Amino acid sequence: MAPTTVTEDVPDGAPAQEPVKTKCTCKCTETNGVNGHDETTPEVEKTATPNDDTKPQDTPDDKKDETTQTVEKTDSDTKDSATDDKNKPPEDQTMKCEFKHLDRRYDEKDEHYFTERKTDIEKPAQKDWWRLYAFCLVKHYDHRGEHDNTRLYVNPQPLRQLLRDVIGDYPSDPIDVDDVQSEAPYHALFHYRKELQAEGVKRFADDQESLQQFNLLMDWIRNHFESEIAAYEKCISGEIRAISYDNAWTLLPPGTIVHCKILDQDRAYRVSRYYDQYDEHANLVGMTLSCRYIDFDGENVGTLKSHLTFRKYTGVVQLSELDIVPLHLHEDADGIRKTLLARGRKWEKHLGQHYVQYNCIAVIKKEMQGYARFGVNGRVMIDCATFHRLAADHSFVVKKLPSSKSKAPSLSSIKFTSETKEYEPLTDEQAMLTNATVRGYSFTIKRFLEFFVDKLEPIQWNTSCFDGLVLDPTIKRTVQALVSNHTRERPGFDDIVKGKGQGLVCVLHGPPGVGKTLTAECVAEYVQRPLYMVSSGDLGCVSSELDAQLTQIMDMTATWRAVLLIDEADVFLEQRALHDLHRNAMVSVFLRVLEYYTGILFLTTNRVTTFDEAFKSRIHIPIRYTDLSFESKLQIWKNFCGMVPGGVDIDERGLERLAEHDLNGRQIKNAVKAAESLASFDGVKLDLARLLQVTKIQSVFEKDLSSVAGVDYTAPGGRSSTPLQDVLHAHPRHSYAPAHAQPTKLVQMQRYAAQTRVGDGAAAERHP
């Protein structure tokens, strides 16, 4: 079987993209609060049920013609009745309980008229003469005389009311009580034949004329759909449930809940209607099922339209092999209902804003068709309202659920703007019809995506991370106090101008690997808020790009009350120059956006001495980091060794030996990680020897980096050139002479390297 395909969801009020050629052949209903179509729900339940077709006792048993049935009359009675009523107006004549085959054509005045089917077509004298017959099968012709469609007209008023009450509004062919006509192939009459039978027998028990007309209609329905009824009953009652494509529509009455797999997820949809689907060459390729499911648009919970493609197939196929199956006919219907209900309740709990853990594939709809997939491993913010506001290309509007009849507030009247609000719970059936995804933002890959509900997990906060942060206790306490005060709900000290200066700006300056980024991470864990990390390169290198990117990022972080970390922010903080207009514009943009930011902002930099003067007054707390002391490195070694899953075999003296190495915090973390991998590969516990082995490699690398001309890997032992500090010591004038009076540093290094190579060569000759 070809896979199920789903076209793009169509927002209500927007024109839907129809296939090349369509014909509506079904009925739309509302059941249990889920709207199958845009019209209101009739009072009578309309979902077809698989009860046996029964024939009333007073229905004639004579075998009728397949398309025309009449009550028994003699030819003479018929002729006499026709002669007596010939000159009377239709309303004064007796209605004939029979089916009449007619044509509907247009005259020279472009007015339509009804006429009997014969070779010599004449326009009748009386316009409404055809209403004398209880039922008329009428072929409609267009203005060019070509056959357009065939319709069944029902003329008795009691039967019109019955059809209106039971069937109601049919998509593209609604039942009008004053003019009931059903377009071929009359699928509505098939789907609601059992409801019509039950209601008609009860309603016309004391009205013999209407009962006779009703029985004639039901006989016609049973004869017209004789083969379809047999195939349907065999499929739903047989041990092996199978059906042909030509009869598959019999399993899809309006309001039917169907099951299919979308993105490898179990999904349930309620069928509104179906129609034939053709390709560009007018070849039938299957049926399009217009369905609805329940979704959340960031403001309301309601139904959203979707289209499923039921592919054409040959022969009789078991239902278990079909991609789309009515849920009640599925071989594991109970298990699927249980799965859908559990997921729906979880979906319901994630309305509004929720910060969760997600480790799976996330998707987003492409512009044309299909989905783009992204691997996400990290924390995400579920927030459909912000998704619609900042990812407008993927926005939609749901159709509100019908109001509840109870006094309780309707689910459709509840609005979700930010946090989860109290609302009327979904019914079990509504919960099964919910979407398999929720919309939000991934902090890992910086994209708005759809996340599978089943893969959402609560975050395990590291509440003790602040204790492990190696930082001066006074500074640590100050940071905790500031962020705690800023995250409280009650308003605190404000600026003279409302909305200005409400953020908390912290500048972390110092050498790399001393804990600047870790401080921001610990703050986010401490206040249990999202951490949005961005580098200066992500914000663009043009002032217009910076303005747009920074404004959107600060909008998101303020909405989610997140902690924002801008790493390596030197380019935005550097002092403005008179002739560098480009950088001046970027600094000005950053200053303006920073002034009105309401969240917590951390800026890291290594060049605090070049700060622009305007930034100094906008910083709430500057934190200076220095190279790690022996005690700090010892504590960092203890912290990371304590995080090894299998533990370590190192005593206090061993940790002190490790702390003697000139490594920063990030290098210590990398060393522990590498040594742990080495120990795992050897199948032993992490010990001092492997840590020393890794730190030795790191030390050699650091020594190579500190050399001037790099390492000569062709020399014996890979000897490196003279270190840079030796160069500066031997030639101090190179460091302090004015720039215009000395060659460039590159030229200086090249000259010194050449002199060094000559000296090394002479030494090599003297000492072979």
Coordinates of C-alpha atoms in Angstrom, one line a residue, residues 42-520:
P42 CA -28.6 18.9 13.9
E43 CA -30.7 17.7 16.9
V44 CA -30.7 14.1 15.7
E45 CA -27.5 12.0 16.0
K46 CA -26.1 11.4 12.6
T47 CA -23.2 8.9 12.8
A48 CA -24.1 5.8 11.0
T49 CA -24.1 2.6 13.0
P50 CA -23.5 -1.0 11.8
N51 CA -27.0 -2.2 12.6
D52 CA -28.6 -4.8 10.3
D53 CA -30.8 -3.4 7.5
T54 CA -34.4 -4.3 8.2
K55 CA -37.4 -4.2 6.0
P56 CA -40.7 -3.0 7.4
Q57 CA -43.5 -5.5 7.4
D58 CA -45.8 -3.2 5.3
T59 CA -43.1 -2.8 2.6
P60 CA -44.2 -4.5 -0.7
D61 CA -42.3 -7.7 -1.4
D62 CA -42.8 -7.6 -5.1
K63 CA -39.6 -7.3 -7.1
K64 CA -39.2 -3.8 -8.5
D65 CA -37.3 -2.4 -11.3
E66 CA -33.8 -1.3 -10.2
T67 CA -34.5 2.4 -10.9
T68 CA -38.3 2.7 -10.8
Q69 CA -40.8 1.4 -8.3
T70 CA -44.6 2.1 -8.0
V71 CA -47.4 0.9 -5.9
E72 CA -49.7 -1.5 -7.7
K73 CA -52.3 0.1 -9.9
T74 CA -54.2 -1.0 -13.0
D75 CA -53.5 0.7 -16.2
S76 CA -57.0 1.9 -16.4
D77 CA -56.9 3.5 -13.0
T78 CA -53.8 5.3 -13.9
K79 CA -55.2 6.7 -17.1
D80 CA -58.5 7.8 -15.5
S81 CA -56.6 9.6 -12.7
A82 CA -54.4 11.3 -15.2
T83 CA -57.4 12.4 -17.3
D84 CA -59.3 13.7 -14.3
D85 CA -56.4 15.7 -12.9
K86 CA -55.1 16.9 -16.2
N87 CA -56.5 20.4 -16.2
K88 CA -56.1 21.0 -12.4
P89 CA -53.3 23.0 -10.9
P90 CA -50.6 20.8 -9.2
E91 CA -51.6 21.9 -5.7
D92 CA -55.2 20.6 -6.2
Q93 CA -54.2 17.3 -7.8
T94 CA -53.5 14.0 -6.0
M95 CA -49.8 13.2 -5.4
K96 CA -48.8 9.9 -7.1
C97 CA -46.7 7.6 -4.9
E98 CA -44.2 6.7 -7.5
F99 CA -40.8 7.5 -8.9
K100 CA -40.8 9.6 -12.0
H101 CA -37.8 9.9 -14.4
L102 CA -37.4 13.4 -15.7
D103 CA -35.0 15.8 -17.4
R104 CA -34.2 19.4 -16.3
R105 CA -33.3 21.6 -19.2
Y106 CA -33.1 25.3 -20.2
D107 CA -35.3 27.1 -22.7
E108 CA -34.5 30.0 -25.0
K109 CA -35.1 32.5 -22.1
D110 CA -32.4 30.7 -20.1
E111 CA -35.1 29.4 -17.7
H112 CA -35.0 25.8 -16.5
Y113 CA -38.0 23.5 -16.8
F114 CA -38.8 19.8 -16.1
T115 CA -39.9 17.4 -18.9
E116 CA -40.3 13.7 -19.3
R117 CA -37.6 11.7 -21.0
K118 CA -38.5 11.2 -24.6
T119 CA -37.1 11.9 -28.0
D120 CA -39.4 14.8 -28.9
I121 CA -38.7 17.2 -26.1
E122 CA -41.4 19.8 -25.4
K123 CA -41.8 22.3 -22.6
P124 CA -44.9 21.4 -20.4
A125 CA -47.6 23.9 -20.0
Q126 CA -47.6 23.7 -16.3
K127 CA -44.3 24.6 -14.6
D128 CA -44.6 22.6 -11.4
W129 CA -46.5 19.6 -12.8
W130 CA -43.6 17.3 -11.7
R131 CA -44.4 17.9 -8.0
L132 CA -47.4 15.6 -8.4
Y133 CA -45.0 12.7 -8.1
A134 CA -43.6 11.7 -4.7
F135 CA -40.1 11.2 -6.0
C136 CA -38.4 12.4 -9.2
L137 CA -35.1 11.2 -10.6
V138 CA -34.0 14.2 -12.6
K139 CA -31.1 14.4 -15.0
H140 CA -29.8 18.0 -15.0
Y141 CA -28.5 19.4 -18.3
D142 CA -26.4 22.6 -18.6
H143 CA -27.0 25.4 -21.1
R144 CA -25.2 23.6 -23.8
G145 CA -27.5 20.6 -23.4
E146 CA -24.8 18.4 -21.9
H147 CA -25.6 16.1 -18.9
D148 CA -24.3 17.6 -15.7
N149 CA -25.6 15.5 -12.8
T150 CA -28.6 13.5 -11.6
R151 CA -30.7 14.4 -8.5
L152 CA -33.4 12.8 -6.5
Y153 CA -36.2 15.2 -5.6
V154 CA -38.4 14.4 -2.6
N155 CA -41.8 16.2 -2.8
P156 CA -43.9 15.0 0.2
Q157 CA -43.5 17.5 3.0
P158 CA -43.4 15.0 5.8
L159 CA -40.6 13.1 4.1
R160 CA -38.7 16.3 3.6
Q161 CA -38.9 17.1 7.2
L162 CA -37.7 13.5 8.1
L163 CA -34.7 13.9 5.8
R164 CA -33.9 17.3 7.2
D165 CA -34.1 16.1 10.8
V166 CA -32.0 12.9 10.3
I167 CA -29.5 14.0 7.6
G168 CA -29.4 17.7 8.1
D169 CA -26.8 19.8 6.2
Y170 CA -24.8 17.8 3.7
P171 CA -21.5 19.3 2.4
S172 CA -22.1 21.0 -0.9
D173 CA -25.6 19.4 -0.9
P174 CA -27.5 20.6 2.2
I175 CA -31.0 19.4 2.9
D176 CA -33.5 22.2 2.5
V177 CA -36.9 21.3 4.0
D178 CA -38.6 23.4 1.3
D179 CA -36.7 21.8 -1.6
V180 CA -35.2 18.4 -0.8
Q181 CA -32.9 17.1 -3.5
S182 CA -30.0 14.7 -3.2
E183 CA -27.3 14.5 -5.8
A184 CA -26.0 11.2 -7.2
P185 CA -24.5 9.0 -6.0
Y186 CA -26.8 9.6 -3.0
H187 CA -24.2 8.5 -0.4
A188 CA -26.0 10.4 2.3
L189 CA -29.1 8.1 1.9
F190 CA -26.8 5.1 2.3
H191 CA -25.0 6.3 5.4
Y192 CA -28.2 7.3 7.2
R193 CA -30.5 4.6 5.9
K194 CA -30.7 2.9 9.3
E195 CA -31.5 6.1 11.1
L196 CA -34.1 6.9 8.5
Q197 CA -35.7 3.5 8.9
A198 CA -35.9 3.7 12.7
E199 CA -37.2 7.3 12.8
G200 CA -39.6 6.9 9.8
V201 CA -41.4 3.9 11.2
K202 CA -41.9 5.6 14.5
R203 CA -42.9 9.0 13.0
F204 CA -45.4 7.7 10.4
A205 CA -47.1 5.0 12.4
D206 CA -50.4 6.9 12.3
D207 CA -50.0 8.4 8.8
Q208 CA -50.6 5.8 6.2
E209 CA -50.0 8.0 3.2
S210 CA -46.7 9.2 4.5
L211 CA -45.8 5.7 5.6
Q212 CA -46.5 4.3 2.1
Q213 CA -44.3 7.0 0.5
F214 CA -41.6 6.4 3.1
N215 CA -41.6 2.6 2.4
L216 CA -41.3 3.3 -1.3
L217 CA -38.2 5.5 -0.6
M218 CA -36.6 2.9 1.7
D219 CA -37.2 0.2 -0.9
W220 CA -35.5 2.3 -3.5
I221 CA -32.5 2.9 -1.3
R222 CA -32.1 -0.8 -0.5
N223 CA -32.4 -1.8 -4.2
H224 CA -30.1 1.0 -5.4
F225 CA -27.4 0.1 -2.9
E226 CA -27.9 -3.6 -2.9
S227 CA -24.3 -4.6 -3.7
E228 CA -22.8 -1.9 -1.4
I229 CA -24.9 -3.0 1.5
A230 CA -23.9 -6.6 1.1
A231 CA -20.2 -5.7 0.9
Y232 CA -20.4 -3.5 3.9
E233 CA -22.2 -6.0 6.1
K234 CA -19.8 -8.7 5.1
C235 CA -16.8 -6.5 6.0
I236 CA -18.0 -5.5 9.4
S237 CA -19.4 -8.8 10.5
G238 CA -17.0 -11.3 8.9
E239 CA -14.0 -12.9 10.6
I240 CA -11.7 -11.5 7.9
R241 CA -12.5 -7.9 7.4
A242 CA -11.8 -6.9 3.8
I243 CA -13.3 -4.6 1.2
S244 CA -12.7 -3.4 -2.3
Y245 CA -11.8 0.2 -3.1
D246 CA -15.1 0.8 -4.9
N247 CA -16.9 0.0 -1.6
A248 CA -14.4 1.6 0.8
W249 CA -16.5 4.7 1.1
T250 CA -19.2 2.7 2.8
L251 CA -16.9 2.5 5.9
L252 CA -16.5 6.3 6.1
P253 CA -19.8 7.8 7.1
P254 CA -19.6 11.4 8.4
G255 CA -18.3 11.7 11.9
T256 CA -16.3 8.5 11.6
I257 CA -13.0 8.5 13.6
V258 CA -10.2 7.1 11.4
H259 CA -6.8 5.9 12.5
C260 CA -3.5 6.3 10.5
K261 CA 0.2 6.8 11.1
I262 CA 1.7 10.3 10.6
L263 CA 5.4 10.7 11.2
D264 CA 5.3 7.3 12.8
Q265 CA 2.8 8.5 15.3
D266 CA -0.7 7.1 15.9
R267 CA -3.2 9.7 14.9
A268 CA -7.0 9.9 15.0
Y269 CA -9.1 12.2 12.8
R270 CA -12.8 12.8 12.4
V271 CA -14.0 12.6 8.8
S272 CA -16.0 15.6 7.6
R273 CA -16.4 14.5 4.0
Y274 CA -14.6 12.7 1.2
Y275 CA -14.3 13.2 -2.6
D276 CA -12.6 11.6 -5.5
Q277 CA -9.0 12.8 -6.2
Y278 CA -7.6 12.9 -9.8
D279 CA -4.1 13.5 -11.1
E280 CA -3.1 16.0 -13.7
H281 CA -4.1 13.5 -16.4
A282 CA -7.7 13.2 -15.0
N283 CA -6.9 9.7 -13.7
L284 CA -8.5 8.6 -10.5
V285 CA -5.8 8.1 -7.8
G286 CA -8.0 7.8 -4.7
M287 CA -10.1 9.7 -2.3
T288 CA -9.3 12.8 -0.3
L289 CA -10.7 12.7 3.2
S290 CA -11.4 16.1 4.6
C291 CA -10.9 15.6 8.4
R292 CA -10.6 17.6 11.6
Y293 CA -8.5 17.1 14.7
I294 CA -8.0 19.2 17.9
D295 CA -5.1 21.6 18.2
F296 CA -4.0 24.7 20.1
D297 CA -3.2 28.0 18.4
G298 CA -1.7 29.7 21.4
E299 CA -5.0 31.3 22.3
N300 CA -7.8 28.8 21.9
V301 CA -8.3 25.1 21.8
G302 CA -10.3 24.0 18.7
T303 CA -10.5 22.0 15.6
L304 CA -8.1 22.3 12.6
K305 CA -8.7 20.9 9.1
S306 CA -6.4 18.4 7.5
H307 CA -6.6 16.3 4.3
L308 CA -5.7 12.6 4.1
T309 CA -5.2 10.7 0.9
F310 CA -6.9 7.3 0.7
R311 CA -5.0 5.6 -2.2
K312 CA -6.8 3.6 -4.8
Y313 CA -6.0 -0.1 -4.9
T314 CA -7.2 -3.2 -6.8
G315 CA -9.0 -6.2 -5.6
V316 CA -10.4 -6.9 -2.1
V317 CA -7.9 -5.9 0.6
Q318 CA -8.0 -6.6 4.4
L319 CA -8.5 -3.6 6.6
S320 CA -5.3 -4.4 8.5
E321 CA -3.3 -3.7 5.3
L322 CA -4.9 -0.3 4.7
D323 CA -3.1 2.9 5.7
I324 CA -6.4 4.6 6.9
V325 CA -8.9 2.5 8.9
P326 CA -12.0 3.4 10.9
L327 CA -10.9 3.2 14.5
H328 CA -13.7 1.0 15.6
L329 CA -12.8 -1.6 12.9
H330 CA -9.1 -1.6 13.7
E331 CA -7.7 -5.0 14.9
D332 CA -6.2 -3.3 18.0
A333 CA -8.8 -0.6 18.6
D334 CA -8.7 -0.8 22.4
G335 CA -5.0 -0.5 22.5
I336 CA -4.9 2.5 20.2
R337 CA -7.6 4.2 22.1
K338 CA -5.6 3.8 25.3
T339 CA -2.5 5.2 23.6
L340 CA -4.3 8.1 22.1
L341 CA -6.1 9.0 25.3
A342 CA -2.9 8.9 27.4
R343 CA -1.1 11.1 24.9
G344 CA -4.1 13.5 24.7
R345 CA -4.1 14.0 28.4
K346 CA -0.3 14.8 28.3
W347 CA -0.9 17.2 25.4
E348 CA -3.6 18.9 27.5
K349 CA -1.1 19.4 30.3
H350 CA 1.4 21.2 28.0
L351 CA -0.9 24.1 27.0
G352 CA 0.7 27.4 27.6
Q353 CA 4.4 27.8 28.5
H354 CA 6.4 24.8 29.7
Y355 CA 10.2 24.4 30.0
V356 CA 11.0 20.7 29.4
Q357 CA 13.7 18.2 28.4
Y358 CA 13.5 16.7 24.9
N359 CA 15.8 14.1 23.3
C360 CA 14.3 13.1 19.9
I361 CA 13.6 14.2 16.4
A362 CA 11.7 17.5 16.0
V363 CA 9.9 18.5 12.8
I364 CA 8.7 21.6 11.0
K365 CA 6.5 21.8 7.9
K366 CA 8.1 22.7 4.7
E367 CA 6.8 25.4 2.5
M368 CA 5.5 23.0 -0.2
Q369 CA 4.9 19.6 1.3
G370 CA 6.3 17.3 3.9
Y371 CA 8.4 17.9 7.0
A372 CA 12.0 18.9 7.8
R373 CA 13.5 16.9 10.6
F374 CA 16.0 18.1 13.2
G375 CA 17.8 16.2 16.0
V376 CA 17.2 17.9 19.3
N377 CA 19.0 16.9 22.5
G378 CA 18.4 19.4 25.3
R379 CA 15.9 21.7 26.8
V380 CA 13.0 23.3 24.9
M381 CA 10.4 25.8 25.7
I382 CA 6.8 24.8 24.7
D383 CA 5.0 28.0 23.8
C384 CA 2.6 28.0 20.9
A385 CA 1.7 31.7 21.3
T386 CA 5.3 32.8 20.8
F387 CA 5.7 30.3 18.1
H388 CA 2.9 32.0 16.1
R389 CA 4.2 35.5 16.9
L390 CA 7.8 34.9 15.8
A391 CA 7.4 32.1 13.3
A392 CA 4.4 33.6 11.5
D393 CA 5.0 31.4 8.3
H394 CA 3.8 28.4 10.3
S395 CA 0.9 30.1 12.2
F396 CA -2.7 28.9 12.0
V397 CA -6.1 29.6 13.7
V398 CA -8.3 26.9 15.0
K399 CA -12.1 26.7 14.8
K400 CA -13.4 27.1 18.3
L401 CA -15.2 24.1 19.8
P402 CA -18.9 24.5 20.1
S403 CA -20.1 25.9 23.4
S404 CA -20.9 23.4 26.2
K405 CA -24.6 23.0 27.1
S406 CA -23.6 23.0 30.8
K407 CA -23.2 26.1 32.9
A408 CA -19.5 25.5 33.1
P409 CA -17.3 27.7 30.8
S410 CA -16.8 26.4 27.4
L411 CA -13.4 25.1 26.4
S412 CA -13.5 27.4 23.3
S413 CA -13.9 30.5 25.5
I414 CA -10.7 29.8 27.5
K415 CA -7.7 31.7 26.3
F416 CA -4.1 30.6 27.0
T417 CA -1.7 33.5 26.8
S418 CA 1.4 32.6 28.8
E419 CA 1.1 30.2 31.8
T420 CA -1.3 27.3 31.9
K421 CA -4.8 28.4 33.0
E422 CA -7.8 26.7 34.5
Y423 CA -10.1 25.3 31.8
E424 CA -12.8 22.8 31.1
P425 CA -11.1 19.4 30.6
L426 CA -11.4 17.7 27.2
T427 CA -13.6 14.7 26.9
D428 CA -12.0 11.3 26.2
E429 CA -13.0 11.4 22.6
Q430 CA -11.6 15.0 22.2
A431 CA -8.4 13.9 23.9
M432 CA -7.9 11.1 21.4
L433 CA -8.3 13.6 18.5
T434 CA -5.5 15.9 19.8
N435 CA -2.4 16.6 17.8
A436 CA 0.7 14.4 18.3
T437 CA 3.0 17.4 18.5
V438 CA 3.3 20.7 20.4
R439 CA 5.0 23.8 19.2
G440 CA 7.9 25.6 20.8
Y441 CA 11.6 26.6 20.7
S442 CA 14.8 24.5 20.9
F443 CA 17.6 26.3 22.8
T444 CA 20.1 23.8 21.4
I445 CA 19.6 24.5 17.7
K446 CA 17.9 27.9 18.0
R447 CA 14.8 27.1 16.0
F448 CA 11.0 27.0 16.4
L449 CA 9.9 23.4 15.9
E450 CA 7.2 20.9 16.6
F451 CA 8.0 18.4 19.3
F452 CA 6.4 15.0 19.8
V453 CA 4.3 14.9 23.0
D454 CA 5.4 11.4 23.9
K455 CA 9.1 12.6 24.2
L456 CA 8.6 15.5 26.5
E457 CA 10.2 14.9 29.9
P458 CA 10.5 17.0 33.0
I459 CA 13.8 18.8 33.7
Q460 CA 16.0 17.4 36.4
W461 CA 17.4 20.6 37.9
N462 CA 20.9 20.6 39.4
T463 CA 20.2 22.5 42.5
S464 CA 23.7 22.1 44.0
C465 CA 25.6 23.5 41.0
F466 CA 26.1 26.9 42.7
D467 CA 27.8 25.1 45.6
G468 CA 30.3 23.6 43.1
L469 CA 31.1 27.0 41.5
V470 CA 34.6 28.1 42.4
L471 CA 34.1 31.7 43.1
D472 CA 34.7 34.2 45.8
P473 CA 32.0 33.6 48.5
T474 CA 31.2 37.3 48.7
I475 CA 30.7 37.7 44.9
K476 CA 28.7 34.4 44.8
R477 CA 26.3 35.6 47.5
T478 CA 25.9 39.0 45.7
V479 CA 25.0 37.3 42.5
Q480 CA 22.5 35.0 44.2
A481 CA 20.8 38.0 45.9
L482 CA 20.5 40.0 42.7
V483 CA 19.1 37.2 40.6
S484 CA 16.7 36.1 43.4
N485 CA 15.4 39.6 43.8
H486 CA 15.0 40.1 40.0
T487 CA 13.0 36.9 39.6
R488 CA 10.5 37.6 42.3
E489 CA 7.0 38.5 41.1
R490 CA 6.4 41.6 43.3
P491 CA 7.8 44.9 41.7
G492 CA 10.9 46.3 43.2
F493 CA 12.9 49.5 42.5
D494 CA 12.1 51.0 39.1
D495 CA 13.6 53.7 36.9
I496 CA 12.1 57.2 36.6
V497 CA 11.0 56.4 33.1
K498 CA 8.6 53.4 33.3
G499 CA 9.9 50.3 31.5
K500 CA 13.5 51.5 31.4
G501 CA 16.4 49.9 33.2
Q502 CA 14.4 47.0 34.6
G503 CA 16.9 44.3 33.5
L504 CA 19.9 42.9 35.4
V505 CA 23.1 43.2 33.5
C506 CA 26.2 41.4 34.8
V507 CA 29.6 41.6 33.1
L508 CA 32.0 38.7 33.6
H509 CA 35.5 39.6 32.6
G510 CA 38.7 37.6 32.8
P511 CA 40.9 35.0 31.0
P512 CA 39.3 31.9 29.4
G513 CA 38.4 28.8 31.3
V514 CA 38.0 30.4 34.8
G515 CA 34.2 30.0 35.2
K516 CA 32.5 32.9 33.4
T517 CA 30.2 30.7 31.3
L518 CA 29.7 28.3 34.2
T519 CA 28.5 31.2 36.4
A520 CA 25.7 32.0 34.0

